[in-house]
Short mmCIF file of C-alpha atoms in Angstrom, two decimals:
data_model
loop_
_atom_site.label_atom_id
_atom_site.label_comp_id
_atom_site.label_asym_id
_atom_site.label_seq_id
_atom_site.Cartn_x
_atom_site.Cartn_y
_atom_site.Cartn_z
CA UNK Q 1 68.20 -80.36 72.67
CA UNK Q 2 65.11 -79.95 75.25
CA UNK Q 3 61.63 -79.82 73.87
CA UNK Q 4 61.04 -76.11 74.55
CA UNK Q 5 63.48 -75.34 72.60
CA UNK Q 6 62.77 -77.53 69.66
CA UNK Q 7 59.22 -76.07 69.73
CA UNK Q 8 60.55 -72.66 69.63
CA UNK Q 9 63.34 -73.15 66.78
CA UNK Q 10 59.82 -74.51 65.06
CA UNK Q 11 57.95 -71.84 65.49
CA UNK Q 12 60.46 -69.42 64.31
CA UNK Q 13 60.45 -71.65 60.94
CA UNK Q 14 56.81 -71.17 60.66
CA UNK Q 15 56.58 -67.99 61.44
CA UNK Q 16 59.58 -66.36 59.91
CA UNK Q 17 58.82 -65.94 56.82
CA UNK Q 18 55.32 -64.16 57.62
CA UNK Q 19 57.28 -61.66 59.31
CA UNK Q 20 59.96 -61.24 56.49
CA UNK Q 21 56.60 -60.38 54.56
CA UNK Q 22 55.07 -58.19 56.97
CA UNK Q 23 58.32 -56.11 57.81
CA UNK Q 24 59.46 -56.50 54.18
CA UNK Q 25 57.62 -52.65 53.06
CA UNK Q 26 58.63 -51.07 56.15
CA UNK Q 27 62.74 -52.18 55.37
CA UNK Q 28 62.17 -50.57 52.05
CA UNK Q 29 60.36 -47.84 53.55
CA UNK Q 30 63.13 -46.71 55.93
CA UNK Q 31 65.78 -47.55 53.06
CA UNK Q 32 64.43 -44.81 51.09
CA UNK Q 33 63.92 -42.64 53.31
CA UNK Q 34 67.44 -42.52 54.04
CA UNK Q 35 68.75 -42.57 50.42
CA UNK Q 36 69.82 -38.74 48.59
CA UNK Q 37 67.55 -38.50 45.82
CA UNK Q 38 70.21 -39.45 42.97
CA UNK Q 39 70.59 -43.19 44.77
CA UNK Q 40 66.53 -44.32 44.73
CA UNK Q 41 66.18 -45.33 40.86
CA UNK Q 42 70.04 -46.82 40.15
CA UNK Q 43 70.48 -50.04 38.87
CA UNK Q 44 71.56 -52.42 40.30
CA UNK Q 45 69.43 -51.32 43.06
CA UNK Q 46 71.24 -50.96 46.44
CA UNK Q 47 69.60 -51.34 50.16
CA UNK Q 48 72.12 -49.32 52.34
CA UNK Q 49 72.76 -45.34 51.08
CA UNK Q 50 76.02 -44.36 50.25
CA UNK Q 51 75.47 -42.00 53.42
CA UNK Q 52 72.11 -41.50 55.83
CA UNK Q 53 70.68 -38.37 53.88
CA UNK Q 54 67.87 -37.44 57.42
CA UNK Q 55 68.05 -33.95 55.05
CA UNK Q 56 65.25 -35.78 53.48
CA UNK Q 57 62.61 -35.11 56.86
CA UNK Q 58 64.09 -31.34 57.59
CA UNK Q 59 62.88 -30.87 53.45
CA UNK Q 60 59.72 -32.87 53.90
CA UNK Q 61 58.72 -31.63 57.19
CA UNK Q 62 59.12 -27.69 55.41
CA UNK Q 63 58.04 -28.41 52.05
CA UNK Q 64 54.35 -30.30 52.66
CA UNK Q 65 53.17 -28.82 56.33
CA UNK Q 66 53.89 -32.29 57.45
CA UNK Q 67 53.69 -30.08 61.44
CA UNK Q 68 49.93 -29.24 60.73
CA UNK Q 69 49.02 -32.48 59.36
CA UNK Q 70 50.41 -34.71 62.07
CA UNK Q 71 48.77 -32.49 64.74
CA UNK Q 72 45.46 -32.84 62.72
CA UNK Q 73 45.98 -36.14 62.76
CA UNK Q 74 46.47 -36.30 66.61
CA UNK Q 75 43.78 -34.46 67.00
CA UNK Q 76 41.24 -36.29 64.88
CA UNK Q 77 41.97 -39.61 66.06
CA UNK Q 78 42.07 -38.76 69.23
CA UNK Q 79 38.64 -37.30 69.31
CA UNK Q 80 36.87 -39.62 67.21
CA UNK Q 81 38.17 -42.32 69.64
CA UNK Q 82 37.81 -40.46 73.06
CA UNK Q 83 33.75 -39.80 71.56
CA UNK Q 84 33.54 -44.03 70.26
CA UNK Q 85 34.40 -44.67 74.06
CA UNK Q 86 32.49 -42.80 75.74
CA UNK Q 87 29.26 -43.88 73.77
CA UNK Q 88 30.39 -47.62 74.14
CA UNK Q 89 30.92 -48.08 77.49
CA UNK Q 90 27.78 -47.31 79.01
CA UNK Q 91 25.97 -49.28 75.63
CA UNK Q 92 28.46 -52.22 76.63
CA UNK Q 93 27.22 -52.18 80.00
CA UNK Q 94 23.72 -52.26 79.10
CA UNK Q 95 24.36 -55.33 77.01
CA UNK Q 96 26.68 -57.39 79.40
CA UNK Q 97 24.62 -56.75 82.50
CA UNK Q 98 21.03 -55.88 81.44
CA UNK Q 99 18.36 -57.81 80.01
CA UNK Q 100 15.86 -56.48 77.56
CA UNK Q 101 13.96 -56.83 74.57
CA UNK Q 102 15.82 -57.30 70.82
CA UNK Q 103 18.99 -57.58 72.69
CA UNK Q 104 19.21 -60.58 70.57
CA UNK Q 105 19.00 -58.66 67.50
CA UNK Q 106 21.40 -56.05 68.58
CA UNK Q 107 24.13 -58.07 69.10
CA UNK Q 108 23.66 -59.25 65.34
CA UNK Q 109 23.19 -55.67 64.14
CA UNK Q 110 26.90 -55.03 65.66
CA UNK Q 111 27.89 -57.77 63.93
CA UNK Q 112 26.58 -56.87 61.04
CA UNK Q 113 27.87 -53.19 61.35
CA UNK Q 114 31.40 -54.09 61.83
CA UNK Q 115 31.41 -55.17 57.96
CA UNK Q 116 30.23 -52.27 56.48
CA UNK Q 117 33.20 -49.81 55.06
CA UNK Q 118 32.91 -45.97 54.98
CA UNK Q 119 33.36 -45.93 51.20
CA UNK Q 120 30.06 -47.74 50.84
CA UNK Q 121 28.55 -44.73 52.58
CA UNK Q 122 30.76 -42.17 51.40
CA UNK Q 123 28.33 -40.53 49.30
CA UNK Q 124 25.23 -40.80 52.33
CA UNK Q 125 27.50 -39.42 54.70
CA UNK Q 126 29.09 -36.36 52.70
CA UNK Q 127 25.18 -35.80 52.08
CA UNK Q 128 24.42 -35.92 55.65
CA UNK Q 129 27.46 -33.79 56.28
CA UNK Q 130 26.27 -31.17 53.69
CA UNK Q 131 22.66 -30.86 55.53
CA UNK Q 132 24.77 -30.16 59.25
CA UNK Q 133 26.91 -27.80 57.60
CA UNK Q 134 29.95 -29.95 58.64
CA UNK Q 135 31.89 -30.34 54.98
CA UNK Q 136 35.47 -28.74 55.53
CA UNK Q 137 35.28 -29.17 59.02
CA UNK Q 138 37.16 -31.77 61.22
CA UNK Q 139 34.41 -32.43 63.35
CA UNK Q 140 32.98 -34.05 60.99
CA UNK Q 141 35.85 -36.63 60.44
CA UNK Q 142 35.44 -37.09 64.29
CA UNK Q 143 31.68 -37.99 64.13
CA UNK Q 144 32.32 -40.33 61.44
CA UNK Q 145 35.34 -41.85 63.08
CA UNK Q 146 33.37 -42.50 66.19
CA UNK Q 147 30.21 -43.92 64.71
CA UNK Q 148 32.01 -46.13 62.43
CA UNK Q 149 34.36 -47.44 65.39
CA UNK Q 150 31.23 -47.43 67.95
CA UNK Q 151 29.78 -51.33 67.04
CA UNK Q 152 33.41 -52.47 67.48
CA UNK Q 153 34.25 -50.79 70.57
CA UNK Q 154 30.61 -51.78 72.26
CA UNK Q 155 31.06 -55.59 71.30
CA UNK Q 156 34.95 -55.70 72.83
CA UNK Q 157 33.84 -53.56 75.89
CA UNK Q 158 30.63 -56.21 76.36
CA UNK Q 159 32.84 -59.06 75.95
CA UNK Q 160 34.85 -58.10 78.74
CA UNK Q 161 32.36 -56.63 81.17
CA UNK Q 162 30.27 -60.07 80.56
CA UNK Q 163 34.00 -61.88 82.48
CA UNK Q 164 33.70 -59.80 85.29
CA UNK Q 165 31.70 -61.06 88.19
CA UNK Q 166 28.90 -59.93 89.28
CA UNK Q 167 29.24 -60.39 93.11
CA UNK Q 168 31.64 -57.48 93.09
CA UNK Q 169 28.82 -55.18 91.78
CA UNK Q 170 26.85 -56.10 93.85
CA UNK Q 171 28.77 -55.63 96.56
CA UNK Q 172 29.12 -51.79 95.37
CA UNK Q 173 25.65 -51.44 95.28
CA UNK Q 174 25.00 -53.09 98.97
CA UNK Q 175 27.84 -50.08 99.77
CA UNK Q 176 25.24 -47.16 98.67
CA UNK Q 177 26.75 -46.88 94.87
CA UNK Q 178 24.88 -46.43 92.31
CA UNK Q 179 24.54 -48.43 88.62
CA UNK Q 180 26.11 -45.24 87.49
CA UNK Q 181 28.91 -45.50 90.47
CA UNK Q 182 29.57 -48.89 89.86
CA UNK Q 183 30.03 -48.25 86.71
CA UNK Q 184 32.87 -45.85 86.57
CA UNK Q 185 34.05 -47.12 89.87
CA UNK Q 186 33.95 -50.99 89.60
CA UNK Q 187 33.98 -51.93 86.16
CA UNK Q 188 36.11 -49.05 84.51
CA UNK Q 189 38.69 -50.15 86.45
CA UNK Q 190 39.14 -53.74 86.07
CA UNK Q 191 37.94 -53.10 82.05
CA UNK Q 192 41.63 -51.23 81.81
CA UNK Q 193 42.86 -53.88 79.56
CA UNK Q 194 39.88 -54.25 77.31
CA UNK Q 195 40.00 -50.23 77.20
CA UNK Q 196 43.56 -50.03 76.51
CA UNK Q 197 43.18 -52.64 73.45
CA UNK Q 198 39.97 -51.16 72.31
CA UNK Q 199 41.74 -47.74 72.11
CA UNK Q 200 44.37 -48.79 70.44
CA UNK Q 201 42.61 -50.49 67.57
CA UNK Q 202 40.24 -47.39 66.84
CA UNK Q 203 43.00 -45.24 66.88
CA UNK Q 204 44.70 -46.82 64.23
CA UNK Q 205 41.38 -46.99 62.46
CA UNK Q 206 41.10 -43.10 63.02
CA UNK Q 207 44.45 -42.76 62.10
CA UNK Q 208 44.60 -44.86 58.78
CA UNK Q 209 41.20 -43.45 57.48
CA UNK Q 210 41.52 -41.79 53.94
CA UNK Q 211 38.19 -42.01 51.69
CA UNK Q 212 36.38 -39.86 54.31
CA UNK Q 213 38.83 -37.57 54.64
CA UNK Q 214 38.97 -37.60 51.00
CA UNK Q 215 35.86 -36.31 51.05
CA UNK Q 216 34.76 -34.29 53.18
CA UNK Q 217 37.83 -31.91 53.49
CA UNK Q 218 38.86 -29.10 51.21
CA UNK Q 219 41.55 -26.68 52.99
CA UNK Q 220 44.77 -28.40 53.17
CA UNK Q 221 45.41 -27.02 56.48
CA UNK Q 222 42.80 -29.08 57.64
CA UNK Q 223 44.33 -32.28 55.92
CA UNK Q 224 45.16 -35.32 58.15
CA UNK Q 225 48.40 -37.32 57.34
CA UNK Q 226 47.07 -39.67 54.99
CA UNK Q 227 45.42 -36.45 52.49
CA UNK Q 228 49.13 -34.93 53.13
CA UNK Q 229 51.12 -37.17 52.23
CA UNK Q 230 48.69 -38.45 49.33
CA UNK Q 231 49.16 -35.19 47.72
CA UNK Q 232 53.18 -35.93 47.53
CA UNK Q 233 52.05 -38.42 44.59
CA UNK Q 234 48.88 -37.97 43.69
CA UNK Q 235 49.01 -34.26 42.57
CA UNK Q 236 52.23 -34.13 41.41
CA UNK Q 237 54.58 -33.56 38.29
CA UNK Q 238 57.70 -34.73 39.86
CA UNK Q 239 57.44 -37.21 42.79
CA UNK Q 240 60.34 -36.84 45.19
CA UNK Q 241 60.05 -40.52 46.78
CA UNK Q 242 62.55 -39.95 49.44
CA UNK Q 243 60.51 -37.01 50.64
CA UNK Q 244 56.98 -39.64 50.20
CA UNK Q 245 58.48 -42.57 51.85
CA UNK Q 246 60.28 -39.45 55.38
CA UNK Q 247 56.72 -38.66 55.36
CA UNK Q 248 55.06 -42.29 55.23
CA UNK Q 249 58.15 -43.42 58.10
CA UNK Q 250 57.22 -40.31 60.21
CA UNK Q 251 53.66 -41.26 60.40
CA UNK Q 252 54.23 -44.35 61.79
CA UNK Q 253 56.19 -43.00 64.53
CA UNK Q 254 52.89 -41.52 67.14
CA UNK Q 255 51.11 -44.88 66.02
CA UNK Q 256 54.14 -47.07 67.81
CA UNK Q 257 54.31 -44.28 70.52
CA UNK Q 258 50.68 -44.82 71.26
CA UNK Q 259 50.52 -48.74 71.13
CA UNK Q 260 53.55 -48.86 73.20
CA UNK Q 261 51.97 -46.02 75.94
CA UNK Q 262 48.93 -47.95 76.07
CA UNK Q 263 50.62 -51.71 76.48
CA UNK Q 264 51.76 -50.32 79.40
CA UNK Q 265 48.18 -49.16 80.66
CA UNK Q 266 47.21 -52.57 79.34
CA UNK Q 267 50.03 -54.53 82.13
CA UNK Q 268 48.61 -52.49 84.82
CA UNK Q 269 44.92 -52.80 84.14
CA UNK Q 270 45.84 -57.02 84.02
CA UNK Q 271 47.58 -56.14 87.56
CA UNK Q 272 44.67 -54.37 89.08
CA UNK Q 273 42.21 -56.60 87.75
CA UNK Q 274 43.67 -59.51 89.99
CA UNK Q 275 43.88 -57.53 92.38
CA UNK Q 276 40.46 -56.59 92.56
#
């Protein structure tokens, strides 16, 4: 037996387990999902249906707007990460490439801003919401989204902009461009990976966001995913799990569709960035 292969039969030991763990909900997830109603609570408890019952997301997807939702959804996460981009990319620049005073303490007030969690603002934010006028309006989920994302995003963009060299920018600007130019034209370019991975995680942090949401809407047509499908059990009588657990599966689906679309970004920006 060679020693790669030793070393990866070890690994797999090691790391096995953790990913019995972490795949563990999502098998039970999927298992119910598939399961008639009259199969979820029998004893003994079974894993595979007696027959795949996808009735369950044509009842879901009519019974709890699950159509509006997701396309809130899309269209709040989207947003509030297009907006946390935009803002951190220039204020990444500025910090990998200029030199000023309190940069210092900026960097640890990024630091420091990455640990703080919407619920320990909830109540300062709904009241800042209230004075804009923004409560029952998605815009304001987007605004939130983005601010709380923005210290993250700036201190992955720096980190990356700080690797690439400055000869090629300085090249640009001996070519007539501008810091601006250079910018968008230089460093966007070869920052594709650090772009593609710091869309993806504040995306999912868009995504997965429920206290604000929470709070700030009232309409259910304005309800993301995560206020949908909460009201499947938390304002119920009766709580059709099958129909919870179609919903909770479904949701996952545009997160893998967007990791995956952007790991492909991610191998090309790699790519260009040698090339470059």
């Amino acid at each position: 037996m060679s020693r790669k292969l030793k070393r990866s039969i070890l690994f797999w030991l090691v790391l096995g387990p953790f990913a019995v763990v972490a795949l563990f909900p999502y098998a039970v997830m999927l298992s119910t999902a598939l399961k008639p109603g009259d199969e979820i609570f029998v004893f003994p408890p079974t894993w595979l249906p007696s027959r795949l019952a996808f009735e369950n997301f044509v009842e879901m997807w009519s019974a709890t707007g699950f159509g509006t939702a997701l396309l809130n959804s899309l269209l709040i996460a989207t947003a509030g990460t297009v907006l946390s981009l935009l803002v951190a990319i220039p204020a990444a620049y500025a910090l990998a490439r200029l030199r000023w005073h309190g940069q210092g303490l900026y960097r640890q007030f990024l630091l420091v801003a990455q640990m703080l969690s919407p619920i320990v603002l909830v109540i300062g934010i709904f009241r800042l919401m209230a004075a804009m006028g923004l409560v029952d309006s998605q815009w304001a989920l987007v605004l939130a989204y983005a601010a709380f994302n923005l210290a993250f995003a700036t201190w992955m963009m720096s980190s990356y902009f700080r690797t690439i060299p400055k000869e090629i920018e300085e090249a640009a600007w001996i070519d007539g461009a501008t810091r601006m130019q250079s910018l968008v034209r230089v460093f966007l370019p070869l920052a594709l990976p650090a772009l593609a991975v710091t869309g993806i995680f504040t995306f999912i942090n868009c995504w997965n966001e429920f206290v604000l949401a929470l709070t700030i809407l009232r309409s259910n047509e304005k309800y993301p995913l995560t206020l949908q499908i909460f009201t499947l059990v938390g304002g119920a009588y009766k709580i059709n799990w099958h129909h919870v657990m179609a919903a909770t599966f479904a949701a996952t689906v545009p997160v893998a569709v967007v990791f995956a679309l952007l790991q492909r970004a991610l191998v090309r920006g790699l790519s260009l960035g040698s090339v470059k």
